[in-house]
PDB file of C-alpha atoms in Angstrom:
ATOM      1  CA  MET A  27     127.478  89.016 209.470  1.00 57.00           C
ATOM      2  CA  TYR A  28     127.066  85.954 207.282  1.00 54.00           C
ATOM      3  CA  ASN A  29     124.051  85.156 205.094  1.00 61.00           C
ATOM      4  CA  PHE A  30     123.482  81.488 204.187  1.00 58.00           C
ATOM      5  CA  ASN A  31     121.023  82.354 201.401  1.00 56.00           C
ATOM      6  CA  ARG A  32     122.762  85.197 199.638  1.00 55.00           C
ATOM      7  CA  ASN A  33     122.552  83.311 196.318  1.00 51.00           C
ATOM      8  CA  SER A  34     119.314  81.385 196.877  1.00 53.00           C
ATOM      9  CA  SER A  35     115.756  82.275 195.965  1.00 57.00           C
ATOM     10  CA  SER A  36     114.273  80.069 198.686  1.00 65.00           C
ATOM     11  CA  PRO A  37     115.189  80.827 202.335  1.00 67.00           C
ATOM     12  CA  ILE A  38     115.176  77.145 203.289  1.00 75.00           C
ATOM     13  CA  LEU A  39     117.260  75.978 200.331  1.00 82.00           C
ATOM     14  CA  ARG A  40     120.621  76.409 202.052  1.00 84.00           C
ATOM     15  CA  ALA A  41     119.477  77.150 205.595  1.00 91.00           C
ATOM     16  CA  PRO A  42     120.797  74.569 208.088  1.00 93.00           C
ATOM     17  CA  ARG A  43     118.808  73.661 211.164  1.00 94.00           C
ATOM     18  CA  THR A  44     119.938  74.867 214.563  1.00 95.00           C
ATOM     19  CA  LEU A  45     120.507  71.169 215.241  1.00 96.00           C
ATOM     20  CA  ASP A  46     123.012  71.033 212.352  1.00 95.00           C
ATOM     21  CA  VAL A  47     124.896  74.010 213.808  1.00 95.00           C
ATOM     22  CA  ALA A  48     125.056  72.353 217.228  1.00 95.00           C
ATOM     23  CA  GLN A  49     126.393  69.119 215.754  1.00 95.00           C
ATOM     24  CA  HIS A  50     128.919  70.900 213.538  1.00 95.00           C
ATOM     25  CA  LEU A  51     130.319  72.916 216.456  1.00 95.00           C
ATOM     26  CA  HIS A  52     129.953  70.116 219.007  1.00 95.00           C
ATOM     27  CA  ALA A  53     128.276  72.819 221.065  1.00 95.00           C
ATOM     28  CA  GLU A  54     126.698  72.298 224.461  1.00 95.00           C
ATOM     29  CA  VAL A  55     122.931  72.687 224.540  1.00 95.00           C
ATOM     30  CA  VAL A  56     121.966  75.085 227.355  1.00 94.00           C
ATOM     31  CA  VAL A  57     118.298  75.470 226.394  1.00 93.00           C
ATOM     32  CA  ARG A  58     117.033  73.069 223.728  1.00 94.00           C
ATOM     33  CA  GLY A  59     113.908  74.962 222.704  1.00 94.00           C
ATOM     34  CA  GLU A  60     112.981  74.370 219.063  1.00 95.00           C
ATOM     35  CA  LEU A  61     116.454  73.077 218.207  1.00 95.00           C
ATOM     36  CA  ASP A  62     115.179  70.518 215.681  1.00 94.00           C
ATOM     37  CA  THR A  63     113.000  72.845 213.609  1.00 93.00           C
ATOM     38  CA  ARG A  64     114.417  76.376 213.622  1.00 95.00           C
ATOM     39  CA  ARG A  65     116.718  77.281 210.737  1.00 95.00           C
ATOM     40  CA  VAL A  66     119.644  79.641 210.352  1.00 95.00           C
ATOM     41  CA  THR A  67     119.413  82.057 207.433  1.00 93.00           C
ATOM     42  CA  GLU A  68     121.798  84.696 208.782  1.00 94.00           C
ATOM     43  CA  VAL A  69     124.574  84.938 211.377  1.00 95.00           C
ATOM     44  CA  VAL A  70     125.180  88.076 213.442  1.00 95.00           C
ATOM     45  CA  THR A  71     128.153  88.510 215.762  1.00 95.00           C
ATOM     46  CA  ALA A  72     127.061  90.985 218.435  1.00 93.00           C
ATOM     47  CA  ALA A  73     130.295  92.921 218.831  1.00 88.00           C
ATOM     48  CA  ARG A  74     128.733  96.393 218.802  1.00 90.00           C
ATOM     49  CA  SER A  75     126.303  98.180 221.096  1.00 92.00           C
ATOM     50  CA  VAL A  76     122.677  97.107 221.410  1.00 94.00           C
ATOM     51  CA  PRO A  77     121.283  99.970 219.251  1.00 94.00           C
ATOM     52  CA  GLU A  78     123.396  98.602 216.397  1.00 93.00           C
ATOM     53  CA  VAL A  79     122.342  95.002 217.058  1.00 94.00           C
ATOM     54  CA  ILE A  80     118.570  95.571 217.356  1.00 95.00           C
ATOM     55  CA  PRO A  81     117.947  96.185 213.602  1.00 94.00           C
ATOM     56  CA  ARG A  82     119.574  92.811 212.872  1.00 94.00           C
ATOM     57  CA  LEU A  83     117.360  90.797 215.214  1.00 96.00           C
ATOM     58  CA  ARG A  84     115.176  89.181 212.574  1.00 95.00           C
ATOM     59  CA  PRO A  85     113.620  85.713 212.132  1.00 95.00           C
ATOM     60  CA  GLY A  86     116.240  83.094 211.276  1.00 95.00           C
ATOM     61  CA  VAL A  87     119.164  85.072 212.732  1.00 96.00           C
ATOM     62  CA  LEU A  88     121.795  83.254 214.788  1.00 97.00           C
ATOM     63  CA  VAL A  89     123.206  85.638 217.370  1.00 97.00           C
ATOM     64  CA  ILE A  90     126.796  85.010 218.500  1.00 97.00           C
ATOM     65  CA  THR A  91     127.777  86.699 221.756  1.00 96.00           C
ATOM     66  CA  SER A  92     129.543  86.005 225.021  1.00 94.00           C
ATOM     67  CA  GLY A  93     127.586  85.204 228.140  1.00 93.00           C
ATOM     68  CA  ASP A  94     128.646  88.436 229.868  1.00 94.00           C
ATOM     69  CA  ARG A  95     126.948  90.625 227.250  1.00 95.00           C
ATOM     70  CA  ASP A  96     123.850  91.052 229.404  1.00 95.00           C
ATOM     71  CA  ASP A  97     122.561  93.837 227.160  1.00 95.00           C
ATOM     72  CA  VAL A  98     122.596  91.638 224.038  1.00 96.00           C
ATOM     73  CA  ILE A  99     120.986  88.718 225.863  1.00 95.00           C
ATOM     74  CA  ILE A 100     118.161  90.911 227.180  1.00 95.00           C
ATOM     75  CA  ALA A 101     117.685  92.365 223.688  1.00 96.00           C
ATOM     76  CA  CYS A 102     117.330  88.833 222.299  1.00 95.00           C
ATOM     77  CA  ALA A 103     114.817  88.036 225.053  1.00 95.00           C
ATOM     78  CA  LEU A 104     112.786  91.124 224.160  1.00 95.00           C
ATOM     79  CA  ALA A 105     112.857  90.127 220.480  1.00 95.00           C
ATOM     80  CA  ALA A 106     111.603  86.640 221.388  1.00 94.00           C
ATOM     81  CA  SER A 107     108.842  88.141 223.539  1.00 93.00           C
ATOM     82  CA  ARG A 108     107.698  90.159 220.508  1.00 93.00           C
ATOM     83  CA  GLY A 109     107.347  87.000 218.424  1.00 94.00           C
ATOM     84  CA  ILE A 110     110.602  87.301 216.474  1.00 95.00           C
ATOM     85  CA  GLU A 111     111.799  83.716 216.003  1.00 95.00           C
ATOM     86  CA  LEU A 112     115.554  84.041 216.180  1.00 96.00           C
ATOM     87  CA  ALA A 113     117.332  80.894 215.046  1.00 95.00           C
ATOM     88  CA  GLU A 114     119.416  80.619 218.205  1.00 95.00           C
ATOM     89  CA  LEU A 115     121.559  82.386 220.783  1.00 96.00           C
ATOM     90  CA  LEU A 116     125.122  81.058 220.708  1.00 97.00           C
ATOM     91  CA  LEU A 117     127.315  81.833 223.731  1.00 96.00           C
ATOM     92  CA  THR A 118     131.094  81.860 223.226  1.00 96.00           C
ATOM     93  CA  HIS A 119     134.151  81.513 225.488  1.00 95.00           C
ATOM     94  CA  ALA A 120     132.324  78.706 227.359  1.00 94.00           C
ATOM     95  CA  SER A 121     130.550  81.535 229.173  1.00 94.00           C
ATOM     96  CA  GLU A 122     127.270  81.434 231.067  1.00 94.00           C
ATOM     97  CA  ILE A 123     124.351  83.812 231.385  1.00 94.00           C
ATOM     98  CA  ALA A 124     124.291  85.441 234.799  1.00 93.00           C
ATOM     99  CA  PRO A 125     121.651  83.848 237.077  1.00 93.00           C
ATOM    100  CA  GLN A 126     119.967  87.218 237.652  1.00 94.00           C
ATOM    101  CA  VAL A 127     119.695  87.836 233.893  1.00 94.00           C
ATOM    102  CA  MET A 128     118.485  84.291 233.276  1.00 91.00           C
ATOM    103  CA  GLU A 129     115.783  84.653 235.923  1.00 91.00           C
ATOM    104  CA  PHE A 130     114.710  88.043 234.579  1.00 92.00           C
ATOM    105  CA  ALA A 131     114.674  87.052 230.902  1.00 91.00           C
ATOM    106  CA  GLY A 132     113.858  83.364 231.454  1.00 87.00           C
ATOM    107  CA  PRO A 133     110.179  83.413 230.372  1.00 88.00           C
ATOM    108  CA  ALA A 134     111.062  85.071 227.052  1.00 88.00           C
ATOM    109  CA  LEU A 135     114.119  82.900 226.449  1.00 86.00           C
ATOM    110  CA  ALA A 136     112.038  79.788 227.142  1.00 86.00           C
ATOM    111  CA  SER A 137     109.627  80.603 224.279  1.00 89.00           C
ATOM    112  CA  GLY A 138     111.418  78.182 221.929  1.00 94.00           C
ATOM    113  CA  LEU A 139     114.716  80.015 221.410  1.00 95.00           C
ATOM    114  CA  PRO A 140     117.592  77.495 221.499  1.00 95.00           C
ATOM    115  CA  ILE A 141     120.634  78.542 223.524  1.00 96.00           C
ATOM    116  CA  LEU A 142     123.990  76.856 222.812  1.00 96.00           C
ATOM    117  CA  ARG A 143     127.461  77.261 224.255  1.00 96.00           C
ATOM    118  CA  SER A 144     130.811  77.019 222.449  1.00 95.00           C
ATOM    119  CA  ALA A 145     134.271  76.911 224.014  1.00 95.00           C
ATOM    120  CA  ASP A 146     135.780  78.998 221.193  1.00 95.00           C
ATOM    121  CA  ASP A 147     135.948  82.776 221.064  1.00 94.00           C
ATOM    122  CA  SER A 148     133.461  84.787 219.015  1.00 93.00           C
ATOM    123  CA  TYR A 149     135.677  85.083 215.927  1.00 93.00           C
ATOM    124  CA  ALA A 150     136.554  81.371 215.814  1.00 95.00           C
ATOM    125  CA  THR A 151     132.932  80.406 216.420  1.00 95.00           C
ATOM    126  CA  ALA A 152     131.649  82.674 213.641  1.00 94.00           C
ATOM    127  CA  ARG A 153     134.295  81.302 211.284  1.00 94.00           C
ATOM    128  CA  ARG A 154     133.311  77.699 212.017  1.00 95.00           C
ATOM    129  CA  VAL A 155     129.631  78.487 211.530  1.00 94.00           C
ATOM    130  CA  SER A 156     130.403  79.978 208.100  1.00 91.00           C
ATOM    131  CA  HIS A 157     132.030  76.661 207.116  1.00 92.00           C
ATOM    132  CA  ILE A 158     129.012  74.476 207.806  1.00 92.00           C
ATOM    133  CA  PRO A 159     128.737  72.053 204.827  1.00 88.00           C
ATOM    134  CA  ALA A 160     126.062  72.917 202.272  1.00 84.00           C
ATOM    135  CA  THR A 161     125.098  69.247 201.919  1.00 85.00           C
ATOM    136  CA  VAL A 162     121.643  68.267 203.122  1.00 87.00           C
ATOM    137  CA  PRO A 163     121.656  65.907 206.137  1.00 89.00           C
ATOM    138  CA  ARG A 164     119.892  62.611 205.472  1.00 87.00           C
ATOM    139  CA  ASP A 165     117.326  63.253 208.229  1.00 91.00           C
ATOM    140  CA  ASP A 166     116.407  66.778 207.046  1.00 91.00           C
ATOM    141  CA  LEU A 167     113.462  65.749 204.877  1.00 89.00           C
ATOM    142  CA  ALA A 168     111.936  69.225 204.679  1.00 89.00           C
ATOM    143  CA  ARG A 169     115.077  70.757 203.182  1.00 88.00           C
ATOM    144  CA  MET A 170     115.650  67.715 200.980  1.00 85.00           C
ATOM    145  CA  ASN A 171     112.180  68.044 199.444  1.00 86.00           C
ATOM    146  CA  THR A 172     112.724  71.775 198.929  1.00 84.00           C
ATOM    147  CA  VAL A 173     115.966  71.101 197.047  1.00 82.00           C
ATOM    148  CA  LEU A 174     114.261  68.476 194.866  1.00 79.00           C
ATOM    149  CA  ASP A 175     111.406  70.866 194.093  1.00 81.00           C
ATOM    150  CA  ALA A 176     113.862  73.646 193.206  1.00 79.00           C
ATOM    151  CA  VAL A 177     115.784  71.341 190.864  1.00 76.00           C
ATOM    152  CA  ALA A 178     112.563  70.122 189.232  1.00 75.00           C
ATOM    153  CA  GLU A 179     111.379  73.692 188.658  1.00 79.00           C
ATOM    154  CA  HIS A 180     114.578  74.584 186.797  1.00 74.00           C
ATOM    155  CA  LEU A 181     114.763  71.482 184.602  1.00 71.00           C
ATOM    156  CA  ASP A 182     113.954  71.985 180.916  1.00 73.00           C
ATOM    157  CA  ALA A 183     112.557  68.668 179.708  1.00 66.00           C
ATOM    158  CA  ALA A 184     112.668  69.730 176.064  1.00 72.00           C
ATOM    159  CA  THR A 185     116.358  70.616 176.249  1.00 70.00           C
ATOM    160  CA  ILE A 186     117.237  67.367 178.012  1.00 62.00           C
ATOM    161  CA  SER A 187     115.320  65.269 175.479  1.00 62.00           C
ATOM    162  CA  ALA A 188     116.961  67.071 172.582  1.00 67.00           C
ATOM    163  CA  ALA A 189     120.412  66.493 174.078  1.00 59.00           C
ATOM    164  CA  PHE A 190     119.832  62.754 174.171  1.00 55.00           C
ATOM    165  CA  HIS A 191     118.087  62.683 170.762  1.00 57.00           C
ATOM    166  CA  LEU A 192     115.325  60.523 172.167  1.00 50.00           C
ATOM    167  CA  GLN A 193     112.570  59.356 169.846  1.00 55.00           C
ATOM    168  CA  GLU A 194     109.246  57.793 170.711  1.00 54.00           C
ATOM    169  CA  ASN A 195     109.991  54.647 168.713  1.00 56.00           C
ATOM    170  CA  THR A 196     112.956  53.833 170.969  1.00 59.00           C
ATOM    171  CA  LYS A 197     110.567  52.702 173.698  1.00 64.00           C
ATOM    172  CA  LEU A 198     110.196  48.947 173.160  1.00 67.00           C
ATOM    173  CA  SER A 199     108.242  46.227 174.883  1.00 70.00           C
ATOM    174  CA  PRO A 200     110.323  43.310 176.302  1.00 69.00           C
ATOM    175  CA  PRO A 201     109.534  40.963 173.354  1.00 73.00           C
ATOM    176  CA  ALA A 202     110.368  43.691 170.825  1.00 75.00           C
ATOM    177  CA  PHE A 203     113.589  44.515 172.689  1.00 72.00           C
ATOM    178  CA  ARG A 204     114.570  40.828 172.715  1.00 69.00           C
ATOM    179  CA  TYR A 205     113.914  40.477 168.964  1.00 75.00           C
ATOM    180  CA  GLN A 206     115.869  43.648 168.154  1.00 77.00           C
ATOM    181  CA  LEU A 207     118.770  42.518 170.345  1.00 71.00           C
ATOM    182  CA  ILE A 208     118.946  39.107 168.618  1.00 73.00           C
ATOM    183  CA  GLN A 209     118.800  40.657 165.160  1.00 78.00           C
ATOM    184  CA  LYS A 210     121.623  43.075 165.967  1.00 76.00           C
ATOM    185  CA  ALA A 211     123.724  40.226 167.385  1.00 70.00           C
ATOM    186  CA  ARG A 212     123.181  38.141 164.244  1.00 75.00           C
ATOM    187  CA  ALA A 213     123.992  41.068 161.984  1.00 77.00           C
ATOM    188  CA  ALA A 214     127.237  41.661 163.883  1.00 71.00           C
ATOM    189  CA  ARG A 215     127.961  37.881 163.830  1.00 65.00           C
ATOM    190  CA  LYS A 216     128.272  37.841 167.632  1.00 58.00           C
ATOM    191  CA  ARG A 217     127.726  34.164 168.405  1.00 58.00           C
ATOM    192  CA  ASN A 218     130.330  33.344 171.028  1.00 57.00           C
ATOM    193  CA  LEU A 219     129.741  32.373 174.659  1.00 52.00           C
ATOM    194  CA  ASN A 220     130.190  35.918 175.956  1.00 57.00           C
ATOM    195  CA  THR A 221     127.411  37.171 173.700  1.00 58.00           C
ATOM    196  CA  GLY A 222     125.101  34.405 174.867  1.00 59.00           C
ATOM    197  CA  ASN A 223     125.873  35.287 178.458  1.00 61.00           C
ATOM    198  CA  THR A 224     125.204  39.013 178.076  1.00 65.00           C
ATOM    199  CA  THR A 225     122.147  38.454 175.868  1.00 65.00           C
ATOM    200  CA  TYR A 226     120.329  36.213 178.298  1.00 64.00           C
ATOM    201  CA  LYS A 227     121.112  38.637 181.135  1.00 67.00           C
ATOM    202  CA  ALA A 228     119.766  41.554 179.120  1.00 67.00           C
ATOM    203  CA  VAL A 229     116.559  39.645 178.371  1.00 65.00           C
ATOM    204  CA  GLN A 230     116.251  38.620 182.017  1.00 66.00           C
ATOM    205  CA  ARG A 231     116.558  42.204 183.256  1.00 64.00           C
ATOM    206  CA  SER A 232     114.377  43.807 180.595  1.00 64.00           C
ATOM    207  CA  ALA A 233     111.553  41.240 180.618  1.00 62.00           C
ATOM    208  CA  ASN A 234     111.676  40.563 184.394  1.00 64.00           C
ATOM    209  CA  VAL A 235     111.718  36.786 183.886  1.00 65.00           C
ATOM    210  CA  VAL A 236     113.730  33.903 185.328  1.00 68.00           C
ATOM    211  CA  SER A 237     116.502  32.906 182.904  1.00 70.00           C
ATOM    212  CA  VAL A 238     118.986  30.072 183.369  1.00 69.00           C
ATOM    213  CA  GLY A 239     122.062  29.823 181.224  1.00 64.00           C
ATOM    214  CA  PRO A 240     124.165  29.700 179.194  1.00 65.00           C
ATOM    215  CA  MET A 241     123.730  25.914 178.810  1.00 70.00           C
ATOM    216  CA  LEU A 242     126.562  24.093 177.025  1.00 69.00           C
ATOM    217  CA  GLN A 243     125.562  21.561 174.360  1.00 66.00           C
ATOM    218  CA  GLY A 244     127.162  18.569 172.678  1.00 66.00           C
ATOM    219  CA  LEU A 245     128.907  17.133 175.738  1.00 69.00           C
ATOM    220  CA  ARG A 246     128.456  13.636 177.191  1.00 74.00           C
ATOM    221  CA  LYS A 247     127.655  15.012 180.647  1.00 76.00           C
ATOM    222  CA  PRO A 248     125.848  18.158 181.813  1.00 79.00           C
ATOM    223  CA  VAL A 249     128.155  21.193 181.896  1.00 79.00           C
ATOM    224  CA  ASN A 250     126.744  24.649 182.489  1.00 77.00           C
ATOM    225  CA  ASP A 251     128.369  28.037 182.911  1.00 75.00           C
ATOM    226  CA  LEU A 252     128.201  30.663 185.671  1.00 73.00           C
ATOM    227  CA  SER A 253     129.756  34.089 185.221  1.00 69.00           C
ATOM    228  CA  ARG A 254     131.502  36.026 187.973  1.00 66.00           C
ATOM    229  CA  GLY A 255     128.588  38.425 188.107  1.00 66.00           C
ATOM    230  CA  ALA A 256     125.984  35.728 188.718  1.00 70.00           C
ATOM    231  CA  LEU A 257     123.282  36.471 191.267  1.00 71.00           C
ATOM    232  CA  VAL A 258     122.365  34.060 194.054  1.00 73.00           C
ATOM    233  CA  ASP A 259     119.239  33.012 192.162  1.00 73.00           C
ATOM    234  CA  ASP A 260     121.344  32.343 189.033  1.00 74.00           C
ATOM    235  CA  ILE A 261     123.627  30.025 191.017  1.00 79.00           C
ATOM    236  CA  VAL A 262     120.757  28.158 192.688  1.00 77.00           C
ATOM    237  CA  PHE A 263     118.779  27.649 189.464  1.00 77.00           C
ATOM    238  CA  THR A 264     121.826  26.549 187.448  1.00 80.00           C
ATOM    239  CA  ILE A 265     122.919  24.030 190.103  1.00 81.00           C
ATOM    240  CA  ALA A 266     119.379  22.660 190.336  1.00 79.00           C
ATOM    241  CA  LEU A 267     119.045  22.258 186.568  1.00 76.00           C
ATOM    242  CA  THR A 268     122.487  20.644 186.274  1.00 80.00           C
ATOM    243  CA  ALA A 269     121.615  18.190 189.062  1.00 80.00           C
ATOM    244  CA  ILE A 270     118.376  17.231 187.293  1.00 77.00           C
ATOM    245  CA  GLN A 271     120.243  16.686 184.033  1.00 76.00           C
ATOM    246  CA  ALA A 272     122.808  14.490 185.823  1.00 77.00           C
ATOM    247  CA  GLN A 273     120.058  12.384 187.425  1.00 74.00           C
ATOM    248  CA  GLN A 274     118.412  11.865 184.049  1.00 71.00           C
ATOM    249  CA  GLY A 275     121.727  10.887 182.517  1.00 65.00           C
ATOM    250  CA  ALA A 276     121.075  13.119 179.573  1.00 52.00           C
ATOM    251  CA  PRO A 277     123.502  15.516 177.890  1.00 50.00           C
ATOM    252  CA  ALA A 278     122.908  19.190 178.406  1.00 45.00           C
ATOM    253  CA  HIS A 279     120.399  20.730 176.009  1.00 43.00           C
ATOM    254  CA  VAL A 280     118.805  24.168 175.973  1.00 41.00           C
TER     255      VAL A 280
END
């Protein structure tokens, strides 16, 4: 027996969908049922007699058995008929349910219980199921939201703020940020081309404005600079401005 949520407070937090199990095992879908929505919280390998298996037939349980275990299959059908939403019935050894059993238990097994088939034996199948990745699939929005909620509930905002030593006065408007940045650059005597390049980019990002530059001065013809990290808009605007300056026959000025 394997429990996916032995260390989790929420049953859905680590519980994969039956669909995830099918994809992980590359299993054949015999009866689709509610394959997309049912979740596996516990795995039971039905190797013992039915009286020992019955107490383990609970909601969210994935039952692993071979197709010739008619007694286990009928027990699962009875559990489904009583409203117990087992996660799935997983047949091993590439086995099939006998036609007589399928006809007898068909109405109960068709109540939404997914039935899959694996070519591996019961031990290998159970081992592979226990190694299903704990990562949340990108299309499992319900589990993703549950994980986000669980993380949010356990975050201590006060502790995080104290760790970063954040103060209210560090929140600046774009003009105030620009002024502070310029003053720090002047105090550090950072006046080379690299500083001009990074400064205008910082202002552009923080103030959400269109900035073109750096613009070189003191030359007879327009010469402007583009860094390797320039965006498409930076390239287009700089070329346009340089072309205008060339048409006017004026030296480059800021």
